[in-house]
PDB file of C-alpha atoms in Angstrom:
ATOM      1  CA  MET J   1       0.000   0.000   0.000  1.00 46.00           C
ATOM      2  CA  LYS J   2       3.047   2.227   0.364  1.00 48.00           C
ATOM      3  CA  ASP J   3       3.804   3.216  -3.194  1.00 53.00           C
ATOM      4  CA  LEU J   4       0.412   3.109  -4.830  1.00 55.00           C
ATOM      5  CA  PHE J   5       1.000   5.928  -7.242  1.00 57.00           C
ATOM      6  CA  THR J   6       4.223   4.719  -8.749  1.00 59.00           C
ATOM      7  CA  ASN J   7       4.670   2.404 -11.666  1.00 60.00           C
ATOM      8  CA  SER J   8       5.060  -0.655  -9.490  1.00 77.00           C
ATOM      9  CA  LEU J   9       2.737  -3.623  -9.601  1.00 80.00           C
ATOM     10  CA  ASN J  10       0.524  -2.051  -6.942  1.00 82.00           C
ATOM     11  CA  GLY J  11       0.068   1.066  -9.023  1.00 86.00           C
ATOM     12  CA  TYR J  12      -1.077  -1.004 -11.975  1.00 88.00           C
ATOM     13  CA  ILE J  13      -3.476  -2.996  -9.794  1.00 87.00           C
ATOM     14  CA  LEU J  14      -4.973   0.244  -8.483  1.00 89.00           C
ATOM     15  CA  LEU J  15      -5.288   1.777 -11.939  1.00 91.00           C
ATOM     16  CA  SER J  16      -6.800  -1.373 -13.429  1.00 92.00           C
ATOM     17  CA  SER J  17      -9.343  -1.806 -10.656  1.00 91.00           C
ATOM     18  CA  LEU J  18     -10.321   1.857 -10.979  1.00 92.00           C
ATOM     19  CA  LEU J  19     -10.792   1.550 -14.740  1.00 93.00           C
ATOM     20  CA  PHE J  20     -12.733  -1.704 -14.269  1.00 93.00           C
ATOM     21  CA  CYS J  21     -15.038  -0.060 -11.729  1.00 93.00           C
ATOM     22  CA  ILE J  22     -15.628   2.874 -14.080  1.00 93.00           C
ATOM     23  CA  GLY J  23     -16.622   0.311 -16.719  1.00 93.00           C
ATOM     24  CA  VAL J  24     -19.005  -1.435 -14.313  1.00 93.00           C
ATOM     25  CA  LEU J  25     -20.472   1.937 -13.361  1.00 92.00           C
ATOM     26  CA  GLY J  26     -20.988   2.755 -17.028  1.00 92.00           C
ATOM     27  CA  VAL J  27     -22.829  -0.508 -17.629  1.00 92.00           C
ATOM     28  CA  LEU J  28     -25.038   0.153 -14.602  1.00 91.00           C
ATOM     29  CA  ILE J  29     -25.976   3.810 -15.065  1.00 90.00           C
ATOM     30  CA  ARG J  30     -26.326   4.167 -18.819  1.00 87.00           C
ATOM     31  CA  LYS J  31     -29.234   3.019 -20.962  1.00 86.00           C
ATOM     32  CA  ASN J  32     -27.671   3.563 -24.368  1.00 87.00           C
ATOM     33  CA  ILE J  33     -26.490   0.255 -25.840  1.00 88.00           C
ATOM     34  CA  ILE J  34     -23.533   1.922 -27.598  1.00 89.00           C
ATOM     35  CA  ILE J  35     -22.245   3.339 -24.292  1.00 91.00           C
ATOM     36  CA  LEU J  36     -22.757  -0.085 -22.739  1.00 91.00           C
ATOM     37  CA  PHE J  37     -20.511  -1.628 -25.389  1.00 92.00           C
ATOM     38  CA  MET J  38     -17.906   1.061 -24.738  1.00 92.00           C
ATOM     39  CA  SER J  39     -17.993   0.331 -21.007  1.00 94.00           C
ATOM     40  CA  ILE J  40     -17.445  -3.347 -21.748  1.00 93.00           C
ATOM     41  CA  GLU J  41     -14.430  -2.375 -23.862  1.00 92.00           C
ATOM     42  CA  LEU J  42     -13.170  -0.304 -20.941  1.00 93.00           C
ATOM     43  CA  MET J  43     -13.413  -3.299 -18.600  1.00 94.00           C
ATOM     44  CA  LEU J  44     -11.638  -5.552 -21.113  1.00 94.00           C
ATOM     45  CA  ASN J  45      -8.846  -3.011 -21.426  1.00 94.00           C
ATOM     46  CA  ALA J  46      -8.450  -2.746 -17.664  1.00 94.00           C
ATOM     47  CA  VAL J  47      -8.041  -6.513 -17.486  1.00 94.00           C
ATOM     48  CA  ASN J  48      -5.600  -6.411 -20.421  1.00 93.00           C
ATOM     49  CA  LEU J  49      -3.439  -3.862 -18.640  1.00 93.00           C
ATOM     50  CA  LEU J  50      -3.377  -5.924 -15.467  1.00 92.00           C
ATOM     51  CA  LEU J  51      -2.517  -9.114 -17.369  1.00 92.00           C
ATOM     52  CA  ALA J  52       0.375  -7.332 -19.084  1.00 91.00           C
ATOM     53  CA  ALA J  53       1.605  -5.920 -15.763  1.00 90.00           C
ATOM     54  CA  PHE J  54       1.574  -9.352 -14.119  1.00 89.00           C
ATOM     55  CA  SER J  55       3.214 -10.868 -17.179  1.00 89.00           C
ATOM     56  CA  VAL J  56       6.080  -8.390 -16.834  1.00 88.00           C
ATOM     57  CA  HIS J  57       6.167  -8.978 -13.083  1.00 86.00           C
ATOM     58  CA  HIS J  58       6.578 -12.722 -13.485  1.00 85.00           C
ATOM     59  CA  ASN J  59       8.821 -12.335 -16.534  1.00 85.00           C
ATOM     60  CA  ASN J  60       6.615 -14.724 -18.504  1.00 85.00           C
ATOM     61  CA  PRO J  61       5.248 -13.873 -21.974  1.00 86.00           C
ATOM     62  CA  ASP J  62       2.142 -16.091 -21.637  1.00 88.00           C
ATOM     63  CA  GLY J  63       0.143 -13.259 -20.075  1.00 88.00           C
ATOM     64  CA  GLN J  64       0.803 -10.980 -23.026  1.00 90.00           C
ATOM     65  CA  VAL J  65      -0.282 -13.717 -25.429  1.00 91.00           C
ATOM     66  CA  PHE J  66      -3.534 -13.887 -23.477  1.00 92.00           C
ATOM     67  CA  VAL J  67      -3.938 -10.130 -23.902  1.00 92.00           C
ATOM     68  CA  PHE J  68      -3.572 -10.692 -27.637  1.00 91.00           C
ATOM     69  CA  PHE J  69      -6.327 -13.314 -27.579  1.00 93.00           C
ATOM     70  CA  ILE J  70      -8.577 -11.070 -25.492  1.00 93.00           C
ATOM     71  CA  MET J  71      -8.160  -8.343 -28.105  1.00 92.00           C
ATOM     72  CA  ALA J  72      -9.075 -10.793 -30.875  1.00 92.00           C
ATOM     73  CA  VAL J  73     -12.187 -12.005 -29.049  1.00 92.00           C
ATOM     74  CA  ALA J  74     -13.190  -8.419 -28.214  1.00 92.00           C
ATOM     75  CA  ALA J  75     -12.934  -7.444 -31.868  1.00 91.00           C
ATOM     76  CA  ALA J  76     -15.184 -10.355 -32.900  1.00 92.00           C
ATOM     77  CA  GLU J  77     -17.620  -9.612 -30.081  1.00 92.00           C
ATOM     78  CA  ILE J  78     -17.927  -5.943 -31.000  1.00 92.00           C
ATOM     79  CA  THR J  79     -18.478  -6.788 -34.670  1.00 91.00           C
ATOM     80  CA  VAL J  80     -21.403  -9.083 -33.908  1.00 92.00           C
ATOM     81  CA  GLY J  81     -22.694  -6.829 -31.139  1.00 91.00           C
ATOM     82  CA  LEU J  82     -22.829  -3.753 -33.339  1.00 91.00           C
ATOM     83  CA  ALA J  83     -24.563  -5.751 -36.083  1.00 90.00           C
ATOM     84  CA  ILE J  84     -27.174  -6.818 -33.519  1.00 89.00           C
ATOM     85  CA  LEU J  85     -27.444  -3.188 -32.387  1.00 89.00           C
ATOM     86  CA  VAL J  86     -28.160  -2.046 -35.942  1.00 88.00           C
ATOM     87  CA  MET J  87     -30.842  -4.748 -36.199  1.00 88.00           C
ATOM     88  CA  ILE J  88     -32.405  -3.607 -32.909  1.00 87.00           C
ATOM     89  CA  TYR J  89     -32.441  -0.009 -34.066  1.00 87.00           C
ATOM     90  CA  ARG J  90     -34.032  -1.011 -37.344  1.00 85.00           C
ATOM     91  CA  ASN J  91     -36.775  -2.974 -35.596  1.00 84.00           C
ATOM     92  CA  THR J  92     -37.519  -0.798 -32.561  1.00 84.00           C
ATOM     93  CA  GLY J  93     -36.275   2.643 -33.621  1.00 81.00           C
ATOM     94  CA  SER J  94     -34.353   3.117 -30.386  1.00 81.00           C
ATOM     95  CA  VAL J  95     -30.953   2.306 -28.909  1.00 82.00           C
ATOM     96  CA  SER J  96     -32.213   2.087 -25.337  1.00 84.00           C
ATOM     97  CA  ILE J  97     -31.943  -1.211 -23.491  1.00 84.00           C
ATOM     98  CA  ASP J  98     -35.519  -0.574 -22.346  1.00 82.00           C
ATOM     99  CA  ALA J  99     -36.599  -1.513 -25.866  1.00 80.00           C
ATOM    100  CA  LEU J 100     -35.507  -5.059 -25.066  1.00 80.00           C
ATOM    101  CA  LYS J 101     -37.633  -6.030 -22.092  1.00 81.00           C
ATOM    102  CA  LYS J 102     -40.082  -8.357 -23.767  1.00 80.00           C
ATOM    103  CA  LEU J 103     -38.659 -11.273 -21.810  1.00 80.00           C
ATOM    104  CA  LYS J 104     -39.174  -9.385 -18.543  1.00 77.00           C
ATOM    105  CA  TRP J 105     -42.181 -10.781 -16.753  1.00 69.00           C
TER     106      TRP J 105
ATOM    107  CA  MET R   1      10.807  10.316 -14.730  1.00 78.00           C
ATOM    108  CA  GLU R   2       8.960   7.064 -15.368  1.00 80.00           C
ATOM    109  CA  GLN R   3       6.730   7.738 -12.397  1.00 85.00           C
ATOM    110  CA  ILE R   4       5.751  11.142 -13.728  1.00 89.00           C
ATOM    111  CA  ILE R   5       4.815   9.558 -17.081  1.00 89.00           C
ATOM    112  CA  PHE R   6       2.910   6.834 -15.234  1.00 90.00           C
ATOM    113  CA  ILE R   7       0.890   9.374 -13.243  1.00 90.00           C
ATOM    114  CA  ILE R   8       0.147  11.523 -16.307  1.00 92.00           C
ATOM    115  CA  LEU R   9      -0.980   8.497 -18.347  1.00 91.00           C
ATOM    116  CA  SER R  10      -3.085   7.197 -15.455  1.00 92.00           C
ATOM    117  CA  LEU R  11      -4.815  10.539 -14.997  1.00 93.00           C
ATOM    118  CA  ALA R  12      -5.488  10.781 -18.733  1.00 94.00           C
ATOM    119  CA  ALA R  13      -6.924   7.242 -18.773  1.00 93.00           C
ATOM    120  CA  ILE R  14      -9.145   7.750 -15.736  1.00 94.00           C
ATOM    121  CA  ILE R  15     -10.458  11.189 -16.707  1.00 95.00           C
ATOM    122  CA  SER R  16     -11.246  10.166 -20.271  1.00 94.00           C
ATOM    123  CA  ALA R  17     -12.868   6.946 -18.986  1.00 93.00           C
ATOM    124  CA  LEU R  18     -15.111   9.079 -16.784  1.00 93.00           C
ATOM    125  CA  VAL R  19     -15.959  11.262 -19.780  1.00 93.00           C
ATOM    126  CA  VAL R  20     -16.907   8.085 -21.689  1.00 91.00           C
ATOM    127  CA  ILE R  21     -19.591   7.079 -19.228  1.00 90.00           C
ATOM    128  CA  PHE R  22     -20.865  10.545 -18.245  1.00 89.00           C
ATOM    129  CA  SER R  23     -20.988  12.292 -21.617  1.00 88.00           C
ATOM    130  CA  ASN R  24     -24.415  12.737 -23.177  1.00 85.00           C
ATOM    131  CA  ASN R  25     -23.207  12.721 -26.744  1.00 86.00           C
ATOM    132  CA  PRO R  26     -22.087   9.266 -27.969  1.00 87.00           C
ATOM    133  CA  VAL R  27     -19.535  10.806 -30.341  1.00 88.00           C
ATOM    134  CA  TYR R  28     -17.724  12.462 -27.409  1.00 90.00           C
ATOM    135  CA  SER R  29     -17.798   9.096 -25.642  1.00 90.00           C
ATOM    136  CA  VAL R  30     -16.116   7.409 -28.602  1.00 92.00           C
ATOM    137  CA  LEU R  31     -13.467  10.107 -28.901  1.00 92.00           C
ATOM    138  CA  SER R  32     -12.585  10.015 -25.207  1.00 93.00           C
ATOM    139  CA  LEU R  33     -12.507   6.227 -25.359  1.00 93.00           C
ATOM    140  CA  VAL R  34      -9.849   6.629 -28.057  1.00 93.00           C
ATOM    141  CA  ILE R  35      -7.856   8.804 -25.607  1.00 93.00           C
ATOM    142  CA  THR R  36      -8.235   6.075 -22.973  1.00 94.00           C
ATOM    143  CA  PHE R  37      -6.939   3.450 -25.381  1.00 94.00           C
ATOM    144  CA  PHE R  38      -3.983   5.617 -26.341  1.00 94.00           C
ATOM    145  CA  SER R  39      -3.031   6.124 -22.712  1.00 94.00           C
ATOM    146  CA  ILE R  40      -3.345   2.391 -22.088  1.00 94.00           C
ATOM    147  CA  ALA R  41      -1.059   1.875 -25.097  1.00 94.00           C
ATOM    148  CA  GLY R  42       1.334   4.284 -23.382  1.00 93.00           C
ATOM    149  CA  HIS R  43       1.156   2.130 -20.277  1.00 92.00           C
ATOM    150  CA  PHE R  44       2.062  -0.898 -22.406  1.00 91.00           C
ATOM    151  CA  VAL R  45       5.098   0.977 -23.713  1.00 91.00           C
ATOM    152  CA  LEU R  46       6.002   1.816 -20.120  1.00 89.00           C
ATOM    153  CA  LEU R  47       5.743  -1.890 -19.279  1.00 87.00           C
ATOM    154  CA  ASN R  48       8.144  -2.630 -22.157  1.00 87.00           C
ATOM    155  CA  ALA R  49       5.404  -4.481 -24.065  1.00 87.00           C
ATOM    156  CA  GLN R  50       5.824  -2.810 -27.437  1.00 88.00           C
ATOM    157  CA  PHE R  51       3.904  -5.399 -29.434  1.00 90.00           C
ATOM    158  CA  LEU R  52       0.806  -5.008 -27.284  1.00 91.00           C
ATOM    159  CA  ALA R  53       1.046  -1.229 -27.514  1.00 92.00           C
ATOM    160  CA  ILE R  54       1.044  -1.318 -31.311  1.00 92.00           C
ATOM    161  CA  VAL R  55      -1.724  -3.934 -31.457  1.00 91.00           C
ATOM    162  CA  ASN R  56      -3.772  -1.908 -28.976  1.00 92.00           C
ATOM    163  CA  VAL R  57      -3.522   1.198 -31.133  1.00 93.00           C
ATOM    164  CA  ILE R  58      -4.242  -0.662 -34.375  1.00 92.00           C
ATOM    165  CA  VAL R  59      -7.062  -2.918 -33.181  1.00 89.00           C
ATOM    166  CA  TYR R  60      -8.801  -0.847 -30.526  1.00 88.00           C
ATOM    167  CA  ALA R  61      -8.125   2.794 -31.357  1.00 86.00           C
ATOM    168  CA  GLY R  62      -8.130   2.040 -35.066  1.00 87.00           C
ATOM    169  CA  ALA R  63     -10.571  -0.672 -36.046  1.00 88.00           C
ATOM    170  CA  ILE R  64     -13.061  -0.950 -33.203  1.00 89.00           C
ATOM    171  CA  MET R  65     -13.464   2.778 -32.632  1.00 90.00           C
ATOM    172  CA  VAL R  66     -13.984   3.418 -36.351  1.00 90.00           C
ATOM    173  CA  LEU R  67     -16.679   0.725 -36.243  1.00 89.00           C
ATOM    174  CA  PHE R  68     -18.339   2.528 -33.325  1.00 89.00           C
ATOM    175  CA  LEU R  69     -18.202   5.859 -35.159  1.00 89.00           C
ATOM    176  CA  PHE R  70     -19.674   4.301 -38.279  1.00 88.00           C
ATOM    177  CA  VAL R  71     -22.563   2.805 -36.331  1.00 88.00           C
ATOM    178  CA  ILE R  72     -23.278   6.118 -34.570  1.00 87.00           C
ATOM    179  CA  MET R  73     -23.178   7.877 -37.916  1.00 87.00           C
ATOM    180  CA  LEU R  74     -25.447   5.217 -39.433  1.00 84.00           C
ATOM    181  CA  LEU R  75     -28.035   5.418 -36.688  1.00 83.00           C
ATOM    182  CA  ASN R  76     -28.144   9.240 -36.788  1.00 76.00           C
ATOM    183  CA  LEU R  77     -28.555   9.646 -33.033  1.00 72.00           C
ATOM    184  CA  ASN R  78     -29.229  13.051 -31.583  1.00 64.00           C
ATOM    185  CA  LYS R  79     -29.458  14.303 -28.051  1.00 61.00           C
ATOM    186  CA  SER R  80     -33.248  14.199 -27.754  1.00 60.00           C
ATOM    187  CA  SER R  81     -33.322  10.449 -28.373  1.00 63.00           C
ATOM    188  CA  GLU R  82     -30.702   9.848 -25.685  1.00 70.00           C
ATOM    189  CA  PRO R  83     -32.237   7.475 -23.129  1.00 71.00           C
ATOM    190  CA  SER R  84     -31.466   8.137 -19.481  1.00 73.00           C
ATOM    191  CA  ALA R  85     -31.969   6.133 -16.316  1.00 75.00           C
ATOM    192  CA  PRO R  86     -34.027   7.392 -13.352  1.00 81.00           C
ATOM    193  CA  LEU R  87     -32.128   9.178 -10.587  1.00 86.00           C
ATOM    194  CA  ILE R  88     -32.596   6.498  -7.927  1.00 89.00           C
ATOM    195  CA  MET R  89     -31.109   3.913 -10.268  1.00 86.00           C
ATOM    196  CA  LYS R  90     -28.117   6.176 -10.946  1.00 86.00           C
ATOM    197  CA  VAL R  91     -27.512   6.635  -7.199  1.00 91.00           C
ATOM    198  CA  ALA R  92     -27.842   2.902  -6.529  1.00 90.00           C
ATOM    199  CA  SER R  93     -25.495   2.082  -9.397  1.00 89.00           C
ATOM    200  CA  SER R  94     -22.907   4.597  -8.188  1.00 90.00           C
ATOM    201  CA  VAL R  95     -23.041   3.079  -4.703  1.00 92.00           C
ATOM    202  CA  ALA R  96     -22.645  -0.410  -6.177  1.00 91.00           C
ATOM    203  CA  GLY R  97     -19.689   0.619  -8.342  1.00 89.00           C
ATOM    204  CA  GLY R  98     -18.025   2.429  -5.455  1.00 91.00           C
ATOM    205  CA  LEU R  99     -18.469  -0.573  -3.190  1.00 93.00           C
ATOM    206  CA  LEU R 100     -16.870  -2.806  -5.816  1.00 91.00           C
ATOM    207  CA  PHE R 101     -13.892  -0.451  -5.967  1.00 90.00           C
ATOM    208  CA  ILE R 102     -13.587  -0.369  -2.167  1.00 91.00           C
ATOM    209  CA  THR R 103     -13.683  -4.167  -2.091  1.00 90.00           C
ATOM    210  CA  LEU R 104     -10.912  -4.398  -4.690  1.00 87.00           C
ATOM    211  CA  LEU R 105      -8.898  -1.788  -2.777  1.00 86.00           C
ATOM    212  CA  GLY R 106      -9.331  -3.780   0.425  1.00 86.00           C
ATOM    213  CA  ALA R 107      -8.016  -6.873  -1.329  1.00 83.00           C
ATOM    214  CA  LEU R 108      -5.066  -4.816  -2.579  1.00 79.00           C
ATOM    215  CA  ARG R 109      -4.232  -3.719   0.968  1.00 78.00           C
ATOM    216  CA  GLN R 110      -3.510  -7.321   1.867  1.00 75.00           C
ATOM    217  CA  SER R 111      -1.058  -7.762  -0.978  1.00 69.00           C
ATOM    218  CA  GLU R 112       2.655  -7.576  -0.510  1.00 63.00           C
ATOM    219  CA  ALA R 113       3.992  -4.047  -0.493  1.00 55.00           C
ATOM    220  CA  SER R 114       5.987  -2.627  -3.379  1.00 57.00           C
ATOM    221  CA  ALA R 115       6.225  -5.652  -5.599  1.00 60.00           C
ATOM    222  CA  GLY R 116       8.572  -4.433  -8.284  1.00 64.00           C
ATOM    223  CA  LEU R 117       8.319  -5.013 -11.989  1.00 71.00           C
ATOM    224  CA  SER R 118      11.222  -7.004 -13.304  1.00 65.00           C
ATOM    225  CA  GLY R 119      12.694  -5.870 -16.569  1.00 62.00           C
ATOM    226  CA  GLY R 120      13.482  -8.250 -19.355  1.00 69.00           C
ATOM    227  CA  ASN R 121      12.665  -8.376 -23.010  1.00 77.00           C
ATOM    228  CA  ILE R 122       9.520 -10.493 -22.922  1.00 78.00           C
ATOM    229  CA  GLY R 123       7.303  -7.931 -24.621  1.00 77.00           C
ATOM    230  CA  SER R 124       9.205  -7.905 -27.881  1.00 83.00           C
ATOM    231  CA  VAL R 125       7.687  -9.213 -31.099  1.00 86.00           C
ATOM    232  CA  GLU R 126      10.248 -12.001 -31.235  1.00 87.00           C
ATOM    233  CA  SER R 127       9.524 -13.339 -27.760  1.00 86.00           C
ATOM    234  CA  LEU R 128       5.748 -13.066 -28.117  1.00 88.00           C
ATOM    235  CA  GLY R 129       5.776 -14.597 -31.591  1.00 88.00           C
ATOM    236  CA  ARG R 130       7.818 -17.529 -30.366  1.00 89.00           C
ATOM    237  CA  THR R 131       5.329 -18.174 -27.565  1.00 88.00           C
ATOM    238  CA  LEU R 132       2.314 -17.626 -29.791  1.00 89.00           C
ATOM    239  CA  PHE R 133       3.421 -20.078 -32.466  1.00 91.00           C
ATOM    240  CA  THR R 134       4.663 -22.813 -30.159  1.00 91.00           C
ATOM    241  CA  ASN R 135       2.631 -23.025 -26.951  1.00 89.00           C
ATOM    242  CA  PHE R 136      -0.474 -21.266 -28.228  1.00 91.00           C
ATOM    243  CA  LEU R 137      -0.604 -22.449 -31.830  1.00 92.00           C
ATOM    244  CA  PHE R 138      -3.948 -24.234 -31.495  1.00 93.00           C
ATOM    245  CA  PRO R 139      -5.803 -21.309 -29.847  1.00 92.00           C
ATOM    246  CA  PHE R 140      -4.311 -19.049 -32.505  1.00 92.00           C
ATOM    247  CA  GLU R 141      -5.778 -21.198 -35.261  1.00 93.00           C
ATOM    248  CA  VAL R 142      -9.114 -21.478 -33.458  1.00 93.00           C
ATOM    249  CA  SER R 143      -9.321 -17.694 -33.253  1.00 92.00           C
ATOM    250  CA  SER R 144      -9.295 -17.580 -37.061  1.00 93.00           C
ATOM    251  CA  VAL R 145     -12.440 -19.762 -37.048  1.00 95.00           C
ATOM    252  CA  LEU R 146     -13.924 -17.369 -34.485  1.00 94.00           C
ATOM    253  CA  PHE R 147     -13.234 -14.440 -36.798  1.00 93.00           C
ATOM    254  CA  LEU R 148     -14.799 -16.261 -39.735  1.00 95.00           C
ATOM    255  CA  SER R 149     -17.956 -16.986 -37.752  1.00 94.00           C
ATOM    256  CA  ALA R 150     -18.081 -13.397 -36.471  1.00 93.00           C
ATOM    257  CA  MET R 151     -17.761 -12.117 -40.019  1.00 92.00           C
ATOM    258  CA  ILE R 152     -20.522 -14.388 -41.319  1.00 93.00           C
ATOM    259  CA  GLY R 153     -22.705 -13.485 -38.349  1.00 91.00           C
ATOM    260  CA  ALA R 154     -22.248  -9.760 -38.874  1.00 90.00           C
ATOM    261  CA  VAL R 155     -23.056 -10.047 -42.580  1.00 89.00           C
ATOM    262  CA  MET R 156     -26.150 -12.153 -41.875  1.00 88.00           C
ATOM    263  CA  LEU R 157     -27.395  -9.758 -39.191  1.00 85.00           C
ATOM    264  CA  GLY R 158     -26.695  -6.696 -41.285  1.00 79.00           C
ATOM    265  CA  LYS R 159     -28.830  -7.836 -44.223  1.00 80.00           C
ATOM    266  CA  LYS R 160     -31.868  -5.700 -44.812  1.00 71.00           C
ATOM    267  CA  ASN R 161     -34.607  -8.322 -44.911  1.00 64.00           C
ATOM    268  CA  LEU R 162     -33.602 -11.689 -43.647  1.00 58.00           C
ATOM    269  CA  LYS R 163     -36.932 -13.307 -44.544  1.00 61.00           C
ATOM    270  CA  ASP R 164     -37.038 -12.182 -48.155  1.00 56.00           C
ATOM    271  CA  SER R 165     -33.594 -13.380 -49.090  1.00 51.00           C
TER     272      SER R 165
END
């Protein structure tokens, strides 16, 4: 806890958890699906940063390879997600997640 | 010197991340998300992970953000159609997010103090490529199938009338 604001491992853990919490907050308080996707990207990037920091800490490149795979999966996910978003907008005329509560009882 | 750069990059990342989730205009959100990604790329450079920094800029700040901008442009969103949550939900969500951060901070307090970052050349293209094409060859090939299915899925979803075709 001593040197939280330096570029040690603790500093990266603090920064990543802060960015992750901002992402969670964005998912919770916003209703716009586009902003929701952006918050998910923010969370993925926070995790990427932490994985890279631990990979450097342990001097093992496997963590950075995992970051690479996370980026690939995020790219695929965003492609399909935005296509679904365009479909939703075409069918409901809105980008609010409230347009998608037909399954809610 | 490195610590000053670390603090500047961290502040840039956090402030632009806050702009992402609190801005009313989605275009401003996208642009500040690009700033966040650039500062995270700077953090990768600081961690001596050059390959990840370049890939982060190309994939995230380049491809994904352009995709977001295209979709926003396509949907022609304006401020009046911006949906917003009720106030009580915003307060409850802020409390929940803050509690999550406090929990993570409490877990961090228990960790060992001042764990240093060892140097080394593991972030170079050579080292990462060697690992990627030996230990992780199968996941690498599977990710190409994932991309193919994502591409087909996006094209199928983006078609105008799925029933007519």
